[in-house]
PDB file of C-alpha atoms in Angstrom:
ATOM      1  CA  UNK A  62    -115.570 107.663  12.963  1.00  0.00           C
ATOM      2  CA  UNK A  63    -114.024 104.772  14.860  1.00  0.00           C
ATOM      3  CA  UNK A  64    -116.359 101.787  15.066  1.00  0.00           C
ATOM      4  CA  UNK A  65    -116.200 100.687  18.682  1.00  0.00           C
ATOM      5  CA  UNK A  66    -119.500  98.990  19.396  1.00  0.00           C
ATOM      6  CA  UNK A  67    -118.205  95.569  18.381  1.00  0.00           C
ATOM      7  CA  UNK A  68    -115.401  95.686  20.988  1.00  0.00           C
ATOM      8  CA  UNK A  69    -117.538  96.771  23.943  1.00  0.00           C
ATOM      9  CA  UNK A  70    -118.852  94.363  26.562  1.00  0.00           C
ATOM     10  CA  UNK A  71    -122.515  93.397  26.311  1.00  0.00           C
ATOM     11  CA  UNK A  72    -123.631  95.820  29.026  1.00  0.00           C
ATOM     12  CA  UNK A  73    -122.246  98.771  27.059  1.00  0.00           C
ATOM     13  CA  UNK A  74    -123.237  97.852  23.497  1.00  0.00           C
ATOM     14  CA  UNK A  75    -125.217 100.652  21.929  1.00  0.00           C
ATOM     15  CA  UNK A  76    -128.577  99.117  21.029  1.00  0.00           C
ATOM     16  CA  UNK A  77    -129.453  98.861  17.350  1.00  0.00           C
ATOM     17  CA  UNK A  78    -131.126 102.005  16.073  1.00  0.00           C
ATOM     18  CA  UNK A  79    -129.694 104.294  18.756  1.00  0.00           C
ATOM     19  CA  UNK A  80    -127.910 107.216  17.092  1.00  0.00           C
ATOM     20  CA  UNK A  81    -124.644 108.815  18.131  1.00  0.00           C
ATOM     21  CA  UNK A  82    -126.621 111.967  18.975  1.00  0.00           C
ATOM     22  CA  UNK A  83    -128.814 109.931  21.332  1.00  0.00           C
ATOM     23  CA  UNK A  84    -125.719 108.392  22.952  1.00  0.00           C
ATOM     24  CA  UNK A  85    -124.306 111.927  23.390  1.00  0.00           C
ATOM     25  CA  UNK A  86    -127.610 113.148  24.845  1.00  0.00           C
ATOM     26  CA  UNK A  87    -127.695 110.250  27.321  1.00  0.00           C
ATOM     27  CA  UNK A  88    -124.103 111.065  28.265  1.00  0.00           C
ATOM     28  CA  UNK A  89    -124.987 114.711  28.884  1.00  0.00           C
ATOM     29  CA  UNK A  90    -127.997 113.684  30.975  1.00  0.00           C
ATOM     30  CA  UNK A  91    -125.836 111.293  32.991  1.00  0.00           C
ATOM     31  CA  UNK A  92    -123.200 113.991  33.530  1.00  0.00           C
ATOM     32  CA  UNK A  93    -125.847 116.414  34.784  1.00  0.00           C
ATOM     33  CA  UNK A  94    -127.111 113.806  37.241  1.00  0.00           C
ATOM     34  CA  UNK A  95    -123.545 113.126  38.412  1.00  0.00           C
ATOM     35  CA  UNK A  96    -123.128 116.858  39.051  1.00  0.00           C
ATOM     36  CA  UNK A  97    -126.344 116.762  41.054  1.00  0.00           C
ATOM     37  CA  UNK A  98    -124.939 113.820  43.027  1.00  0.00           C
ATOM     38  CA  UNK A  99    -121.917 115.966  43.878  1.00  0.00           C
ATOM     39  CA  UNK A 100    -124.149 118.874  44.921  1.00  0.00           C
ATOM     40  CA  UNK A 101    -126.141 116.472  47.106  1.00  0.00           C
ATOM     41  CA  UNK A 102    -122.892 115.306  48.704  1.00  0.00           C
ATOM     42  CA  UNK A 103    -122.024 118.908  49.532  1.00  0.00           C
ATOM     43  CA  UNK A 104    -125.452 119.275  51.071  1.00  0.00           C
ATOM     44  CA  UNK A 105    -124.774 116.264  53.291  1.00  0.00           C
ATOM     45  CA  UNK A 106    -121.386 117.786  54.165  1.00  0.00           C
ATOM     46  CA  UNK A 107    -123.152 121.032  55.122  1.00  0.00           C
ATOM     47  CA  UNK A 108    -125.570 119.005  57.243  1.00  0.00           C
ATOM     48  CA  UNK A 109    -122.814 117.137  59.068  1.00  0.00           C
ATOM     49  CA  UNK A 110    -120.578 120.181  59.572  1.00  0.00           C
ATOM     50  CA  UNK A 111    -123.472 122.260  60.893  1.00  0.00           C
ATOM     51  CA  UNK A 112    -124.448 119.470  63.300  1.00  0.00           C
ATOM     52  CA  UNK A 113    -120.851 119.103  64.471  1.00  0.00           C
ATOM     53  CA  UNK A 114    -120.601 122.844  65.065  1.00  0.00           C
ATOM     54  CA  UNK A 115    -123.814 122.742  67.081  1.00  0.00           C
ATOM     55  CA  UNK A 116    -122.436 119.983  69.323  1.00  0.00           C
ATOM     56  CA  UNK A 117    -119.146 121.873  69.653  1.00  0.00           C
ATOM     57  CA  UNK A 118    -121.129 124.758  71.117  1.00  0.00           C
ATOM     58  CA  UNK A 119    -121.665 122.589  74.199  1.00  0.00           C
ATOM     59  CA  UNK A 120    -117.939 122.957  74.954  1.00  0.00           C
ATOM     60  CA  UNK A 121    -118.038 126.693  74.289  1.00  0.00           C
ATOM     61  CA  UNK A 122    -120.989 127.149  76.636  1.00  0.00           C
ATOM     62  CA  UNK A 123    -119.337 125.028  79.339  1.00  0.00           C
ATOM     63  CA  UNK A 124    -116.032 126.895  79.013  1.00  0.00           C
ATOM     64  CA  UNK A 125    -117.744 130.285  79.100  1.00  0.00           C
ATOM     65  CA  UNK A 126    -119.485 129.252  82.326  1.00  0.00           C
ATOM     66  CA  UNK A 127    -116.261 127.903  83.834  1.00  0.00           C
ATOM     67  CA  UNK A 128    -114.593 131.213  82.984  1.00  0.00           C
ATOM     68  CA  UNK A 129    -117.347 133.090  84.833  1.00  0.00           C
ATOM     69  CA  UNK A 130    -119.213 134.417  81.795  1.00  0.00           C
ATOM     70  CA  UNK A 131    -122.706 133.170  82.562  1.00  0.00           C
ATOM     71  CA  UNK A 132    -124.589 135.756  80.500  1.00  0.00           C
ATOM     72  CA  UNK A 133    -122.513 135.022  77.388  1.00  0.00           C
ATOM     73  CA  UNK A 134    -122.910 131.261  77.906  1.00  0.00           C
ATOM     74  CA  UNK A 135    -126.673 131.696  78.257  1.00  0.00           C
ATOM     75  CA  UNK A 136    -126.763 133.896  75.113  1.00  0.00           C
ATOM     76  CA  UNK A 137    -125.023 131.206  73.030  1.00  0.00           C
ATOM     77  CA  UNK A 138    -127.158 128.479  74.583  1.00  0.00           C
ATOM     78  CA  UNK A 139    -130.442 130.276  73.978  1.00  0.00           C
ATOM     79  CA  UNK A 140    -129.763 132.025  70.670  1.00  0.00           C
ATOM     80  CA  UNK A 141    -127.450 129.713  68.724  1.00  0.00           C
ATOM     81  CA  UNK A 142    -127.514 126.156  70.147  1.00  0.00           C
ATOM     82  CA  UNK A 143    -130.122 124.147  68.221  1.00  0.00           C
ATOM     83  CA  UNK A 144    -131.104 127.107  66.045  1.00  0.00           C
ATOM     84  CA  UNK A 145    -132.836 126.637  62.686  1.00  0.00           C
ATOM     85  CA  UNK A 146    -130.417 127.227  59.805  1.00  0.00           C
ATOM     86  CA  UNK A 147    -133.189 128.745  57.700  1.00  0.00           C
ATOM     87  CA  UNK A 148    -136.646 129.671  59.013  1.00  0.00           C
ATOM     88  CA  UNK A 149    -138.369 126.545  60.312  1.00  0.00           C
ATOM     89  CA  UNK A 150    -135.681 124.130  59.151  1.00  0.00           C
ATOM     90  CA  UNK A 151    -132.740 122.201  60.434  1.00  0.00           C
ATOM     91  CA  UNK A 152    -130.294 120.857  57.885  1.00  0.00           C
ATOM     92  CA  UNK A 153    -131.907 117.399  57.746  1.00  0.00           C
ATOM     93  CA  UNK A 154    -135.142 119.045  56.616  1.00  0.00           C
ATOM     94  CA  UNK A 155    -133.306 120.858  53.827  1.00  0.00           C
ATOM     95  CA  UNK A 156    -131.906 117.515  52.647  1.00  0.00           C
ATOM     96  CA  UNK A 157    -135.341 115.913  52.782  1.00  0.00           C
ATOM     97  CA  UNK A 158    -136.870 118.762  50.767  1.00  0.00           C
ATOM     98  CA  UNK A 159    -134.023 118.642  48.222  1.00  0.00           C
ATOM     99  CA  UNK A 160    -134.331 114.893  47.826  1.00  0.00           C
ATOM    100  CA  UNK A 161    -138.131 114.984  47.471  1.00  0.00           C
ATOM    101  CA  UNK A 162    -138.361 118.094  45.305  1.00  0.00           C
ATOM    102  CA  UNK A 163    -135.326 117.809  43.045  1.00  0.00           C
ATOM    103  CA  UNK A 164    -132.989 114.855  43.415  1.00  0.00           C
ATOM    104  CA  UNK A 165    -135.394 111.881  43.326  1.00  0.00           C
ATOM    105  CA  UNK A 166    -137.499 113.263  40.457  1.00  0.00           C
ATOM    106  CA  UNK A 167    -134.339 114.014  38.443  1.00  0.00           C
ATOM    107  CA  UNK A 168    -132.817 110.573  39.143  1.00  0.00           C
ATOM    108  CA  UNK A 169    -136.097 108.893  38.224  1.00  0.00           C
ATOM    109  CA  UNK A 170    -136.435 110.795  34.971  1.00  0.00           C
ATOM    110  CA  UNK A 171    -132.821 110.020  34.049  1.00  0.00           C
ATOM    111  CA  UNK A 172    -133.431 106.322  34.744  1.00  0.00           C
ATOM    112  CA  UNK A 173    -136.641 106.351  32.685  1.00  0.00           C
ATOM    113  CA  UNK A 174    -134.947 108.035  29.721  1.00  0.00           C
ATOM    114  CA  UNK A 175    -132.008 105.601  29.821  1.00  0.00           C
ATOM    115  CA  UNK A 176    -134.550 102.748  29.870  1.00  0.00           C
ATOM    116  CA  UNK A 177    -136.506 104.223  26.958  1.00  0.00           C
ATOM    117  CA  UNK A 178    -133.649 105.310  24.712  1.00  0.00           C
ATOM    118  CA  UNK A 179    -130.725 103.105  25.750  1.00  0.00           C
ATOM    119  CA  UNK A 180    -132.550  99.930  26.766  1.00  0.00           C
ATOM    120  CA  UNK A 181    -131.463 100.543  30.359  1.00  0.00           C
ATOM    121  CA  UNK A 182    -127.759 100.479  29.531  1.00  0.00           C
ATOM    122  CA  UNK A 183    -125.843 103.011  31.609  1.00  0.00           C
ATOM    123  CA  UNK A 184    -122.725 104.886  30.537  1.00  0.00           C
ATOM    124  CA  UNK A 185    -122.949 104.187  26.815  1.00  0.00           C
ATOM    125  CA  UNK A 186    -121.198 107.461  26.039  1.00  0.00           C
ATOM    126  CA  UNK A 187    -118.394 106.856  28.519  1.00  0.00           C
ATOM    127  CA  UNK A 188    -117.873 103.253  27.381  1.00  0.00           C
ATOM    128  CA  UNK A 189    -117.474 104.435  23.789  1.00  0.00           C
ATOM    129  CA  UNK A 190    -115.111 107.177  24.937  1.00  0.00           C
ATOM    130  CA  UNK A 191    -113.042 104.626  26.866  1.00  0.00           C
ATOM    131  CA  UNK A 192    -112.758 102.403  23.828  1.00  0.00           C
ATOM    132  CA  UNK A 193    -111.765 105.283  21.543  1.00  0.00           C
ATOM    133  CA  UNK A 194    -109.064 106.475  23.943  1.00  0.00           C
ATOM    134  CA  UNK A 195    -107.442 103.201  24.898  1.00  0.00           C
ATOM    135  CA  UNK A 196    -104.283 101.843  23.324  1.00  0.00           C
ATOM    136  CA  UNK A 197    -104.895  98.337  21.958  1.00  0.00           C
ATOM    137  CA  UNK A 198    -102.625  95.661  23.423  1.00  0.00           C
ATOM    138  CA  UNK A 199    -101.479  97.942  26.278  1.00  0.00           C
ATOM    139  CA  UNK A 200    -101.846  96.050  29.599  1.00  0.00           C
ATOM    140  CA  UNK A 201    -103.263  99.082  31.404  1.00  0.00           C
ATOM    141  CA  UNK A 202    -105.781  99.799  28.668  1.00  0.00           C
ATOM    142  CA  UNK A 203    -107.603  96.511  28.798  1.00  0.00           C
ATOM    143  CA  UNK A 204    -111.282  96.179  28.085  1.00  0.00           C
TER     144      UNK A 204
END
């Protein structure tokens, strides 16, 4: 195994007594949280796209009325405009529930475990991977 700890910056030194298996476990935990961050981003995208679509319905309703289709405009206005996306919830409420129920507890647990097992040092696994994969003396592979 390549010894890389001595070449890493202080923030990414693996603390004494922390095993390679622990570093790998912390890396897996971090990766899972990063995947959750991506899922959360998609949720915000869903929220913004749904809100944009709802505001775009204003134009559709106006144009239907201008074209003489009052009953269809009224149908869209009453049945779709401002509608809950799931029973009792707009998209912002879904985000709030996700954040409270899943995201914040997960992020807090990940932070606690990194503090307990890695002395609060983030990305130990990735820093070791970077060091193992870089070409020494190459200008674009600097520490």
